[in-house]
Short mmCIF file of C-alpha atoms in Angstrom, two decimals:
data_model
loop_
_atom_site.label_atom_id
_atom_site.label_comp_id
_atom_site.label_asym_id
_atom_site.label_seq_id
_atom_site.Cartn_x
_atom_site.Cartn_y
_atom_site.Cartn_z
CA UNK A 1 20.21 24.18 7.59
CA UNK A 2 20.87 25.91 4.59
CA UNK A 3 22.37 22.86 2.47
CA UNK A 4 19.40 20.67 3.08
CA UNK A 5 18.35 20.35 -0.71
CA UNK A 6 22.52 19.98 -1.46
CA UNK A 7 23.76 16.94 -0.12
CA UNK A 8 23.21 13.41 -1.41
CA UNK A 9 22.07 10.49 0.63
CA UNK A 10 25.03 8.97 2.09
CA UNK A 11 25.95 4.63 1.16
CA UNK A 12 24.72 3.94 4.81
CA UNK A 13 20.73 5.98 3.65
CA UNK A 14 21.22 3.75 0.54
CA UNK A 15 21.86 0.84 2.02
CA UNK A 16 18.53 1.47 4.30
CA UNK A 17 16.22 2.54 1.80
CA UNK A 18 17.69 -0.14 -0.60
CA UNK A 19 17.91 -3.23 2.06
CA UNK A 20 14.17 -1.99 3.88
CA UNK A 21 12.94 -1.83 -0.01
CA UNK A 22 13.66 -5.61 -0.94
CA UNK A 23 12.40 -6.73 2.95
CA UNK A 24 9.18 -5.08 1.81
CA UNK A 25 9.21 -6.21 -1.60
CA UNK A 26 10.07 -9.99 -0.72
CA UNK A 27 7.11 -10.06 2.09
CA UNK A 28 4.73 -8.30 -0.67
CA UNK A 29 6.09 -10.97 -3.52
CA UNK A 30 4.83 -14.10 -0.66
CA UNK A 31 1.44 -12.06 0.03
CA UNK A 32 0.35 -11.36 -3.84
CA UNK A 33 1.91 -14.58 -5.67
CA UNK A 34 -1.13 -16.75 -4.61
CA UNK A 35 -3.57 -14.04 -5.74
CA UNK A 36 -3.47 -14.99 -9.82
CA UNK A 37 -3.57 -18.99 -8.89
CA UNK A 38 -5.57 -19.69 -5.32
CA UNK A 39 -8.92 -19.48 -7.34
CA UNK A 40 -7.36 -21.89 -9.88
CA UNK A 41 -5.35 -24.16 -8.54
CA UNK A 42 -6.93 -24.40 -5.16
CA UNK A 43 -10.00 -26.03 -6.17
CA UNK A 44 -7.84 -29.34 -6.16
CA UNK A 45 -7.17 -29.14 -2.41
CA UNK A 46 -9.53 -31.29 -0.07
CA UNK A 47 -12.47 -29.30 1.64
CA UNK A 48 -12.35 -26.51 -1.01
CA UNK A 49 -15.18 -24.32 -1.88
CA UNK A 50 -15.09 -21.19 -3.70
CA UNK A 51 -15.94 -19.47 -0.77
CA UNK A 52 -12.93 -20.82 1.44
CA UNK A 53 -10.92 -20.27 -1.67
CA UNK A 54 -11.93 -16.45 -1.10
CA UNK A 55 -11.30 -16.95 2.86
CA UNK A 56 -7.81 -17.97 2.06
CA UNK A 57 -6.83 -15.25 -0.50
CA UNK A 58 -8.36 -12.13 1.71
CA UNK A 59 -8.05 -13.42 5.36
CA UNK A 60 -4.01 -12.25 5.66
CA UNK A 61 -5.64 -8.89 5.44
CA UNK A 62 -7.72 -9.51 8.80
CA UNK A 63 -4.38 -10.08 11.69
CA UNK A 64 -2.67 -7.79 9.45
CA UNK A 65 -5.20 -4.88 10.06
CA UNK A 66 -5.07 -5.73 13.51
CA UNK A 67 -1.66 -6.29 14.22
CA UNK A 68 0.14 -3.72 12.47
CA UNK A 69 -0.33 -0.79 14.25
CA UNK A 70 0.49 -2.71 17.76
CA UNK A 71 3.55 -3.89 15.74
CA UNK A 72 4.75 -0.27 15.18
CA UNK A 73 4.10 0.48 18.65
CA UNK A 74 5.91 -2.29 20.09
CA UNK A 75 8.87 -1.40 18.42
CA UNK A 76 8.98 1.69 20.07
CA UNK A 77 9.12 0.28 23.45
CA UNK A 78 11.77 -2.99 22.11
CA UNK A 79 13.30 -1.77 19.09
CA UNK A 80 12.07 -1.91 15.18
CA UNK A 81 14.81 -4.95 14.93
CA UNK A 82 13.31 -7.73 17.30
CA UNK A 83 10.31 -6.82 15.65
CA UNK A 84 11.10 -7.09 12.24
CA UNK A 85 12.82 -10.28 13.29
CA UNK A 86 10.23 -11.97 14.61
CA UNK A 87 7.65 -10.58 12.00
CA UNK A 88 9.18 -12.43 8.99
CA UNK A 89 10.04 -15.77 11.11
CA UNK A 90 5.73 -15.36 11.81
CA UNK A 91 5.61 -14.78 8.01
CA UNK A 92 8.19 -17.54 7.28
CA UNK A 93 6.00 -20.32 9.32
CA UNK A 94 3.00 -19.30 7.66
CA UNK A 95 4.28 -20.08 4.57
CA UNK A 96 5.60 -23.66 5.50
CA UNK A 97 1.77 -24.14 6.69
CA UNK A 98 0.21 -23.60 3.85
CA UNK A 99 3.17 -25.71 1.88
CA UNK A 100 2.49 -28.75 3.53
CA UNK A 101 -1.14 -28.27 4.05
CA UNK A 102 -3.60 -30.83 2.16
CA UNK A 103 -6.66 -29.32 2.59
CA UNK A 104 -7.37 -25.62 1.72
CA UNK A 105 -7.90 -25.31 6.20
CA UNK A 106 -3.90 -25.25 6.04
CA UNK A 107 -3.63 -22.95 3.45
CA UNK A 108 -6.17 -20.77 5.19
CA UNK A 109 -4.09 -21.46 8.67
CA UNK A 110 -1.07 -19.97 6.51
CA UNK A 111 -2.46 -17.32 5.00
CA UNK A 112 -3.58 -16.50 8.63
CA UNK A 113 0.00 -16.61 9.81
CA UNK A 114 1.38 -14.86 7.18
CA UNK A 115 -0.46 -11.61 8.05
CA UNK A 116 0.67 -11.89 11.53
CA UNK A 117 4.03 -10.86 10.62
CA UNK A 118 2.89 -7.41 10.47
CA UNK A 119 5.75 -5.86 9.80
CA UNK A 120 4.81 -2.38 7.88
CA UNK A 121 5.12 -0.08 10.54
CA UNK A 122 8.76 -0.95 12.61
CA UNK A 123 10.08 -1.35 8.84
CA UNK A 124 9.08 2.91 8.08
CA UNK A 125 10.00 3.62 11.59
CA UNK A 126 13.62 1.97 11.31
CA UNK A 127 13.49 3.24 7.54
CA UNK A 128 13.15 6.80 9.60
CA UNK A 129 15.61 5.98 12.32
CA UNK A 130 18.32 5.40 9.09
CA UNK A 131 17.86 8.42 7.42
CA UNK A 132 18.30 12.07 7.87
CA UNK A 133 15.13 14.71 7.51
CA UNK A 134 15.87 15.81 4.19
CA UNK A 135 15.75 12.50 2.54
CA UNK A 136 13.70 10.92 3.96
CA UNK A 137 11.00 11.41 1.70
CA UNK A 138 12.83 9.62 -1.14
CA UNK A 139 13.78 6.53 1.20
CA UNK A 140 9.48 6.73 1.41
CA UNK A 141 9.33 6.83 -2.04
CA UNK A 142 11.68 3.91 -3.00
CA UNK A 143 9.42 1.83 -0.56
CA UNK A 144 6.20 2.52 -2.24
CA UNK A 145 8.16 1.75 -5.88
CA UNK A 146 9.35 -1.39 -4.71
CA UNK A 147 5.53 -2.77 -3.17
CA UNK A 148 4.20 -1.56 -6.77
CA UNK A 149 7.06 -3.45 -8.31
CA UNK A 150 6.72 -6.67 -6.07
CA UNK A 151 2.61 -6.65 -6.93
CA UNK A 152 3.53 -6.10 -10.58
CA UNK A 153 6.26 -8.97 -10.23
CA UNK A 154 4.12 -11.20 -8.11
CA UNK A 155 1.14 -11.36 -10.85
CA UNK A 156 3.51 -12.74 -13.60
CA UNK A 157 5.79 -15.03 -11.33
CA UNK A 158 3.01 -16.19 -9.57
CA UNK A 159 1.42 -18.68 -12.23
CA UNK A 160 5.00 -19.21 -13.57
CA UNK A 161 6.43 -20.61 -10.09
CA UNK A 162 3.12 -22.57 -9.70
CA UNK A 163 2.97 -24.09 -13.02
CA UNK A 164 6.84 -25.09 -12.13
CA UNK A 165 6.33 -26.24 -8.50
CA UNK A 166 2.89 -26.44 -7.55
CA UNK A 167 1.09 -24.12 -5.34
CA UNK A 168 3.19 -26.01 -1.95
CA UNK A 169 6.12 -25.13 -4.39
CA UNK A 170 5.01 -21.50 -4.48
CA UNK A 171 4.82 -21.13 -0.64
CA UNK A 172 8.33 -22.59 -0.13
CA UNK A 173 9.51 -20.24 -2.20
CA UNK A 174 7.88 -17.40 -0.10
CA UNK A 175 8.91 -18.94 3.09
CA UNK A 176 12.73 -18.96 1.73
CA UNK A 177 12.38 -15.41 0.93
CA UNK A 178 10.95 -13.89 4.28
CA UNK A 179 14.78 -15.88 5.60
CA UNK A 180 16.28 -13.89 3.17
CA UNK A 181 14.43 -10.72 4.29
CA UNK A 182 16.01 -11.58 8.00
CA UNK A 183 19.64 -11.79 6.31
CA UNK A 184 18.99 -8.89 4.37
CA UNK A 185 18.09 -7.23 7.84
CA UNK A 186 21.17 -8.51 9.59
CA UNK A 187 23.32 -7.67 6.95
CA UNK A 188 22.76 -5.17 4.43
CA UNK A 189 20.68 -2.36 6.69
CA UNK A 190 23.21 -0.38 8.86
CA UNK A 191 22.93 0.08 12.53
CA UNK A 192 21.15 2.67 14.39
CA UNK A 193 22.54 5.36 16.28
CA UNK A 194 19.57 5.35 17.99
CA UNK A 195 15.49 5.50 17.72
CA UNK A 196 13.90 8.65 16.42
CA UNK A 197 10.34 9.42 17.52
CA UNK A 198 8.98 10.55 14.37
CA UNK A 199 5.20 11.73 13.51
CA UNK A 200 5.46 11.36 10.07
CA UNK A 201 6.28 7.47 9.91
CA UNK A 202 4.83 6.52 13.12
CA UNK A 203 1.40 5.90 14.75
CA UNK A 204 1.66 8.54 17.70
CA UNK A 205 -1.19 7.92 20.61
CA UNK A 206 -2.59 11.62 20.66
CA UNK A 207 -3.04 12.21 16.71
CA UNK A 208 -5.19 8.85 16.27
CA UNK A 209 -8.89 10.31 17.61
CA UNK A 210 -8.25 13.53 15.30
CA UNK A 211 -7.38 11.06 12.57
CA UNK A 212 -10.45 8.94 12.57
CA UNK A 213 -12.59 11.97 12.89
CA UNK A 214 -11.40 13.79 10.10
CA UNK A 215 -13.94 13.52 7.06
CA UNK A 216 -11.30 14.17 4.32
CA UNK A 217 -8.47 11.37 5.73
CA UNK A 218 -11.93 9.11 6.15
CA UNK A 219 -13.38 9.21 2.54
CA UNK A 220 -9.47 8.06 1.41
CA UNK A 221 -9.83 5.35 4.26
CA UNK A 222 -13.39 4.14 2.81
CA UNK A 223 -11.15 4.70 -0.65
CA UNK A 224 -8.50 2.26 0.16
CA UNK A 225 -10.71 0.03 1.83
CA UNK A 226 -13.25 -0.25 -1.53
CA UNK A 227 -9.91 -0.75 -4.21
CA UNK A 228 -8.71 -3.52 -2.24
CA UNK A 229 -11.65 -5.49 -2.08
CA UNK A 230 -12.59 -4.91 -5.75
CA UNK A 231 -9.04 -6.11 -6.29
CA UNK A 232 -9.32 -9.25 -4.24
CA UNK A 233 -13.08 -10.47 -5.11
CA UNK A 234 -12.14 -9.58 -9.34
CA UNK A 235 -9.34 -12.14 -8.21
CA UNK A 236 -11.82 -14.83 -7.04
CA UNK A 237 -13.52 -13.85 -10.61
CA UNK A 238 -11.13 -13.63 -13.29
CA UNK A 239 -8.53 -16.12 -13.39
CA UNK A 240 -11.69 -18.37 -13.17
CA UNK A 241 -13.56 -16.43 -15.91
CA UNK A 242 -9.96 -16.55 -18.37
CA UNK A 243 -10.23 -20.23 -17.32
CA UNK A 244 -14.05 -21.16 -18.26
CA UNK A 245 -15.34 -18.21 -20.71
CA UNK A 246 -11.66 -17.28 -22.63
CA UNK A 247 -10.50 -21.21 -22.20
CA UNK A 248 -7.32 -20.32 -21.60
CA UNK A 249 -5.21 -23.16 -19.60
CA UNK A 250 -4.13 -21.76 -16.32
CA UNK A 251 -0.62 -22.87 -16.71
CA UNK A 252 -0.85 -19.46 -19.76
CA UNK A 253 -2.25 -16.71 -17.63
CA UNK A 254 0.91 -15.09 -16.66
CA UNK A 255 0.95 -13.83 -20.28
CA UNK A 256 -2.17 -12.11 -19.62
CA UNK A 257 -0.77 -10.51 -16.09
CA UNK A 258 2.00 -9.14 -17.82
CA UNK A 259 0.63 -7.43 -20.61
CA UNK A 260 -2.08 -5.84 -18.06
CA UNK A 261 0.59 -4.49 -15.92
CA UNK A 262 2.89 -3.31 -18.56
CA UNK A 263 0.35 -1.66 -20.57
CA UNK A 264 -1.32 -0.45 -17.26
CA UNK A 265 1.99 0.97 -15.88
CA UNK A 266 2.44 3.44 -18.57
CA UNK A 267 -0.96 4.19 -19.33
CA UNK A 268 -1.00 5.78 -15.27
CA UNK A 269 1.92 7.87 -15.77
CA UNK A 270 0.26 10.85 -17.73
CA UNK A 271 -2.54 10.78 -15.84
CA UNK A 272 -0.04 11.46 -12.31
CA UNK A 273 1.58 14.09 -13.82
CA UNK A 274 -1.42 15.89 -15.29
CA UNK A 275 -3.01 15.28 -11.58
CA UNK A 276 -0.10 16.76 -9.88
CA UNK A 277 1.13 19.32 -12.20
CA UNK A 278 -2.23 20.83 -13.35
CA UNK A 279 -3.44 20.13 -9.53
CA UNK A 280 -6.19 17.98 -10.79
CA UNK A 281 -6.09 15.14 -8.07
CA UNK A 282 -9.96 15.41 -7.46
CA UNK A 283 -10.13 14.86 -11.03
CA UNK A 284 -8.05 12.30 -12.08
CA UNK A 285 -9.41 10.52 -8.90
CA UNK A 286 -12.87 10.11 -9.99
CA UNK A 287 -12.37 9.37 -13.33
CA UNK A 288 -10.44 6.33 -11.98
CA UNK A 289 -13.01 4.97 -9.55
CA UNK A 290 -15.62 5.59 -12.41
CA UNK A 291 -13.37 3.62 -14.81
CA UNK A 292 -12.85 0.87 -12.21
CA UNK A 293 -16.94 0.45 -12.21
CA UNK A 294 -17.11 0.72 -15.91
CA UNK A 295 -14.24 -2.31 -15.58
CA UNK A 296 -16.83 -4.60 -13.26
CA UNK A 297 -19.58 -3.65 -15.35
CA UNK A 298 -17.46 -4.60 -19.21
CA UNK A 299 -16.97 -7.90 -17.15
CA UNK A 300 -19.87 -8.86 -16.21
CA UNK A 301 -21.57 -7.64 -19.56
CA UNK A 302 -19.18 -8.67 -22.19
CA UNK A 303 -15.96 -11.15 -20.39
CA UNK A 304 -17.51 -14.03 -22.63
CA UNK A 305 -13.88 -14.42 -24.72
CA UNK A 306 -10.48 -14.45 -24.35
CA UNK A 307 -10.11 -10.93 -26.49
CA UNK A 308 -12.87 -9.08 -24.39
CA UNK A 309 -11.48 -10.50 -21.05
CA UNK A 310 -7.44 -9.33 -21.82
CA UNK A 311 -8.53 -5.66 -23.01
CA UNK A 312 -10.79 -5.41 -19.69
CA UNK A 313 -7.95 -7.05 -17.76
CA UNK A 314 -5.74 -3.87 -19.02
CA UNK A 315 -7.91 -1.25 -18.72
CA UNK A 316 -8.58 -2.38 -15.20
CA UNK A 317 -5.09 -2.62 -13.93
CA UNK A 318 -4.67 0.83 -15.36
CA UNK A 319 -7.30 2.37 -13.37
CA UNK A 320 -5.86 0.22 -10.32
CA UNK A 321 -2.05 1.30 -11.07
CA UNK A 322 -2.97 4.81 -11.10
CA UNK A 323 -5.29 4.85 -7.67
CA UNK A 324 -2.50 2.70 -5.88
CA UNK A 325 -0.20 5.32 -6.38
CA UNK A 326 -2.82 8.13 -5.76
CA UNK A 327 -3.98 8.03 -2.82
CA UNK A 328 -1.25 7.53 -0.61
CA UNK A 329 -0.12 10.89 -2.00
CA UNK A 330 -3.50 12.41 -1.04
CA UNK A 331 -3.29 10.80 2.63
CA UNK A 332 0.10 12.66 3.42
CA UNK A 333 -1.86 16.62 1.37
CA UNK A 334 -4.91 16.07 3.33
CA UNK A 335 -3.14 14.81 6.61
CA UNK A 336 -2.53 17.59 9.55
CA UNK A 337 0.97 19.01 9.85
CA UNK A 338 2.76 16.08 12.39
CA UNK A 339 -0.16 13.56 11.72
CA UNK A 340 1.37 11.85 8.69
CA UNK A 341 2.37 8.58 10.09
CA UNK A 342 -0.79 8.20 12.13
CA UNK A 343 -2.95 8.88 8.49
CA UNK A 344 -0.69 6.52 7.24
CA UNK A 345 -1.49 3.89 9.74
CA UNK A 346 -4.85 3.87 10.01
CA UNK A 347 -5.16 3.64 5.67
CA UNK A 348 -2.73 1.11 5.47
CA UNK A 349 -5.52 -1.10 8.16
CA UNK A 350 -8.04 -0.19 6.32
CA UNK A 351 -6.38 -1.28 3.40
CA UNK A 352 -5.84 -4.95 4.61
CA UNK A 353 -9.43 -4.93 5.76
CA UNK A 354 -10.38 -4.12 2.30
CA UNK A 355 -8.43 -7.02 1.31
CA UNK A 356 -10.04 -9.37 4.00
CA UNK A 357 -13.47 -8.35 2.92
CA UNK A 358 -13.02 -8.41 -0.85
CA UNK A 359 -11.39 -12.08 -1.15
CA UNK A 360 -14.23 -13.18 1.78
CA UNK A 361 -17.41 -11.74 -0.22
CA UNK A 362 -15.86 -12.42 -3.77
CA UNK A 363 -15.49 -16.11 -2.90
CA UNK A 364 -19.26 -15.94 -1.00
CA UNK A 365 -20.63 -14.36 -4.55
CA UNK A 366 -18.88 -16.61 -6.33
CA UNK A 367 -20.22 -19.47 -4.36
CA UNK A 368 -23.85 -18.50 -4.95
CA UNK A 369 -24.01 -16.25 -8.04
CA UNK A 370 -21.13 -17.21 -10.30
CA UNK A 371 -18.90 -14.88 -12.29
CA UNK A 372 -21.87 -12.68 -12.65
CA UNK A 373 -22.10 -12.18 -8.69
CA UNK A 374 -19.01 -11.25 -8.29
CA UNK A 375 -18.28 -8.74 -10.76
CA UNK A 376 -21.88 -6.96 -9.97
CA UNK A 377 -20.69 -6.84 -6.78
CA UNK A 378 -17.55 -5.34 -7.49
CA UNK A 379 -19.43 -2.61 -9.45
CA UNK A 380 -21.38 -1.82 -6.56
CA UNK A 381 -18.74 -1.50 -4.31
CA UNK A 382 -17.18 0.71 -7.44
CA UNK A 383 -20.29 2.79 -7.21
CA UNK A 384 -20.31 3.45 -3.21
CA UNK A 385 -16.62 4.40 -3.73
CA UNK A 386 -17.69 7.17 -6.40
CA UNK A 387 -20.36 8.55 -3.78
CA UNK A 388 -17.62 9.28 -1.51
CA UNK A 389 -15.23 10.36 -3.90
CA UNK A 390 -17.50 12.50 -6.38
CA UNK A 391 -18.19 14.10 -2.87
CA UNK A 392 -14.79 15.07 -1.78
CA UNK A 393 -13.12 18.06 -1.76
CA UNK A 394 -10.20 19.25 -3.79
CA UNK A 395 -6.79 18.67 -1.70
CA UNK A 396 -4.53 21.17 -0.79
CA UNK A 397 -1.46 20.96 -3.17
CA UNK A 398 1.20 20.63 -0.17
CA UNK A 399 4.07 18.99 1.58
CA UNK A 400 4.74 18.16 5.04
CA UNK A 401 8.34 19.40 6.36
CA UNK A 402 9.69 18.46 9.97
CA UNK A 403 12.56 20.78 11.50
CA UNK A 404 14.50 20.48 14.61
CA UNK A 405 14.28 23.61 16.91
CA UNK A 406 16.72 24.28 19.58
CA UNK A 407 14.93 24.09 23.83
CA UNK A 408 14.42 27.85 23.72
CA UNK A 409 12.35 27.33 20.32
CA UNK A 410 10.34 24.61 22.19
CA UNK A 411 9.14 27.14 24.99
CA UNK A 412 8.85 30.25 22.07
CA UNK A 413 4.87 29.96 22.55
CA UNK A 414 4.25 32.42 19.30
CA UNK A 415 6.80 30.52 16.78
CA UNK A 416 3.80 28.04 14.74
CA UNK A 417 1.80 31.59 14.37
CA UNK A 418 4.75 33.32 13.23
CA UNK A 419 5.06 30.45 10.56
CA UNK A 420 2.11 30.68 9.72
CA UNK A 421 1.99 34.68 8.74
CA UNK A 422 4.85 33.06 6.12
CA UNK A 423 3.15 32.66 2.47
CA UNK A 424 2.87 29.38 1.58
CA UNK A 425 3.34 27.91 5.06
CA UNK A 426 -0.40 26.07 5.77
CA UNK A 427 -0.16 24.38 8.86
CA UNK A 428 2.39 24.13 12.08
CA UNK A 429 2.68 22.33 15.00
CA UNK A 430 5.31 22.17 17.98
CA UNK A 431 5.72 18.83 18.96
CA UNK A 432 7.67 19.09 22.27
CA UNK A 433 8.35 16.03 23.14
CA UNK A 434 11.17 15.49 19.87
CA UNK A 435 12.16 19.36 19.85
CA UNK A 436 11.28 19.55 16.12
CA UNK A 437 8.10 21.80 14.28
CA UNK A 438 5.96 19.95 11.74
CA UNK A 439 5.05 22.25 8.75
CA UNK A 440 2.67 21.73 5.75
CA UNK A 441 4.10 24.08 2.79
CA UNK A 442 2.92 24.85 -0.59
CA UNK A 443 6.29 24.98 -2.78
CA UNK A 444 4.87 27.09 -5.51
CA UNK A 445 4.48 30.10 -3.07
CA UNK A 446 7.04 29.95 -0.10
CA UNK A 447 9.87 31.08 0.36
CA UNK A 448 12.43 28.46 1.90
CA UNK A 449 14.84 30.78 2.51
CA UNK A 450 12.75 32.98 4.72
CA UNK A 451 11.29 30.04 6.59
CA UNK A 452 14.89 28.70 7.52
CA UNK A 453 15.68 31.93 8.76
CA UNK A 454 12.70 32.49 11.22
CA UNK A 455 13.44 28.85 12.19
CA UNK A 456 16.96 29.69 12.91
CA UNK A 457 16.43 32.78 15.20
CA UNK A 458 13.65 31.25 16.75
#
């Protein structure tokens, strides 16, 4: 136990974490392409309002909130493969839907479809199965990288693909790349010795009522659930807004996306390390949401030209970039030692409800109040956030750790309070059932070496 922190990930953890990060990245690409040209290029379809146009960008978010925990479930009782499998051919047919479709009903049948192949949870829990405790946590990582990357990617190729192909163009394209997620599956991602039952990357039955009734994991859920909507109604808003108020042709927007992102990218980076390294998450946090509102209000105030709309457009992803990456890191602080993966599965639904609900309302606003609606309505959603956020308290600064234990650890009824006399160690639990302890540790004040050792004798 002593060489955890020495030895690399083998080629077969690579070839997981690198194989489950393009899966992930090529389902994300087909999911956030249509987001920068639905509102624009949709209008041509028969039947289409700006409401339905808002149905069909958010209502993915609606079977995936419902379907992805069941998903991850499933694949504990059949296997994360099968799954997986049958996710992206859900995922592929949705896409060849809304490619042939005439009438925005198809591409709303699609889009529909396409969240069925709820996929998130059997891809972390194989991602688990492939790689060993100690780096596991870096497999995580390269995950969440490559779903920033693929959003980042997805605004800029988006409009490009679309001007090229057409918008049926653009969901071929996404229906040839969930195939390619299947090969990738079959071919590049190793086999499994077997499954693990993990809490940290799993839903597990008896950690989800403690979950939902824990006020700290909630305001993160209500967090989630408020960023994605903004995102999807300001995406009902502004590539109509760069269209009518900074008459810029929507073949040219990509342009826009790019700088945004690039510009946005950066700008988060010194804000993450000042929030981790200072411990100034609470901080940093706030002063997002309230620049996110300040975003909605610019907007609605001042988006009359092309110059005004592009330096909002920036400022916004910036604030967006840097609570993306934010709170998922709070989830796994504030989450219970062993109740990880269960935190993580109820904020990922309410993330997609967030997404059903902003891209349903923003297209309802848009409908009936114009631009104006929908970015008011943003900044009140903006505002409720803050409530809950300003409200919040500061996280603890700490990292979950899972260790095997022999049987006779298993039965040692004192060994999480003996842990816990350790300084530094926060939290323990003895989970039984996968002979392994789940820890929460502050690094800046244990003392690994100590903890190893009472693990050991235990």
């Amino acid at each position: 136990m002593h060489d955890l922190h020495n030895d690399r990930m083998s080629g077969s953890e690579n070839r997981a974490a690198a194989g489950l990060s393009m899966v992930f990245a090529f389902r994300m690409l087909g999911m956030f392409m249509v987001l920068p040209v639905l509102a624009t290029y949709g209008m041509d379809l028969k039947d289409s309002t700006p409401a339905l146009i808002g149905l069909a960008i958010g209502v993915y978010g609606l079977t995936q909130a419902f379907l992805q925990i069941p998903f991850g479930m499933i694949s504990d009782r059949i296997g994360r493969r099968p799954v997986i499998y049958v996710g992206l051919l859900i995922f592929a047919a949705g896409s060849v839907l809304a490619a042939n479709a005439d009438s925005i009903w198809g591409v709303i049948g699609g889009r529909v479809l396409q969240g069925a192949g709820a996929i998130s949870a059997a891809v972390m829990a194989l991602l688990s199965d492939l790689t060993r405790e100690q780096h596991r946590t870096k497999a995580m990582a390269m995950i969440g990288m490559s779903i920033g990357l693929s959003f980042a990617v997805a605004m800029v190729v988006g409009p490009l693909l679309t001007r090229a192909f057409g918008l049926s163009g653009l969901f071929w394209v996404t229906a040839v790349m969930a195939l390619v997620g299947i090969l990738i599956i079959a071919v590049i991602v190793p086999g499994t010795p077997g499954q693990l039952q993990h809490r940290e990357s799993g839903v597990a039955k008896q950690a989800l009522m403690p979950t939902l009734r824990n006020g700290d994991l909630l305001r993160l859920d209500i967090g989630i659930l408020a960023l994605h909507s903004i995102l999807m109604a300001s995406f009902v808003a502004l590539p109509l807004a760069l269209v009518q108020e900074g008459h810029l042709a929507k073949e040219q927007h990509w342009w826009v996306y790019l700088t945004a992102l690039l510009v946005g990218f950066f700008g988060m980076v010194p804000f993450i390390i000042y929030a981790e390294k200072k411990r100034q998450m609470k901080r940093v946090l706030v002063g997002a949401v309230s620049v996110l509102l300040a975003c909605e209000v610019y907007f609605w105030a001042f988006g009359h030209s092309l110059q005004a709309l592009v330096l909002g457009i920036i400022v916004f992803f910036t604030a967006f970039n840097l609570l993306e990456a934010s709170l998922p890191s709070l989830v796994s602080k504030v989450a219970p030692a062993g109740g990880k993966g269960t935190a993580m599965g109820v904020y990922s639904t309410s993330q997609f409800l967030g997404a059903a609900l902003g891209g349903i309302v923003g297209g309802w606003l848009y409908q009936h109040y114009s631009l104006s609606g929908v970015f008011l309505g943003c900044a009140a959603m903006a505002l409720l956030w803050l409530v809950f956020a300003v409200n919040m308290r500061e996280p603890p600064y700490v990292t979950g750790l899972r260790m095997p234990i022999s049987a006779s650890a298993v039965q040692d009824t004192g060994l999480a309070e003996r842990l816990l006399a350790l300084p530094g160690v926060t939290d323990a639990v003895v989970v039984a059932e996968e002979a392994a302890i789940y820890i929460k540790v502050d690094t800046q004040k244990l003392d690994r070496a100590a903890l190893e050792a009472l693990v050991e004798q235990a």
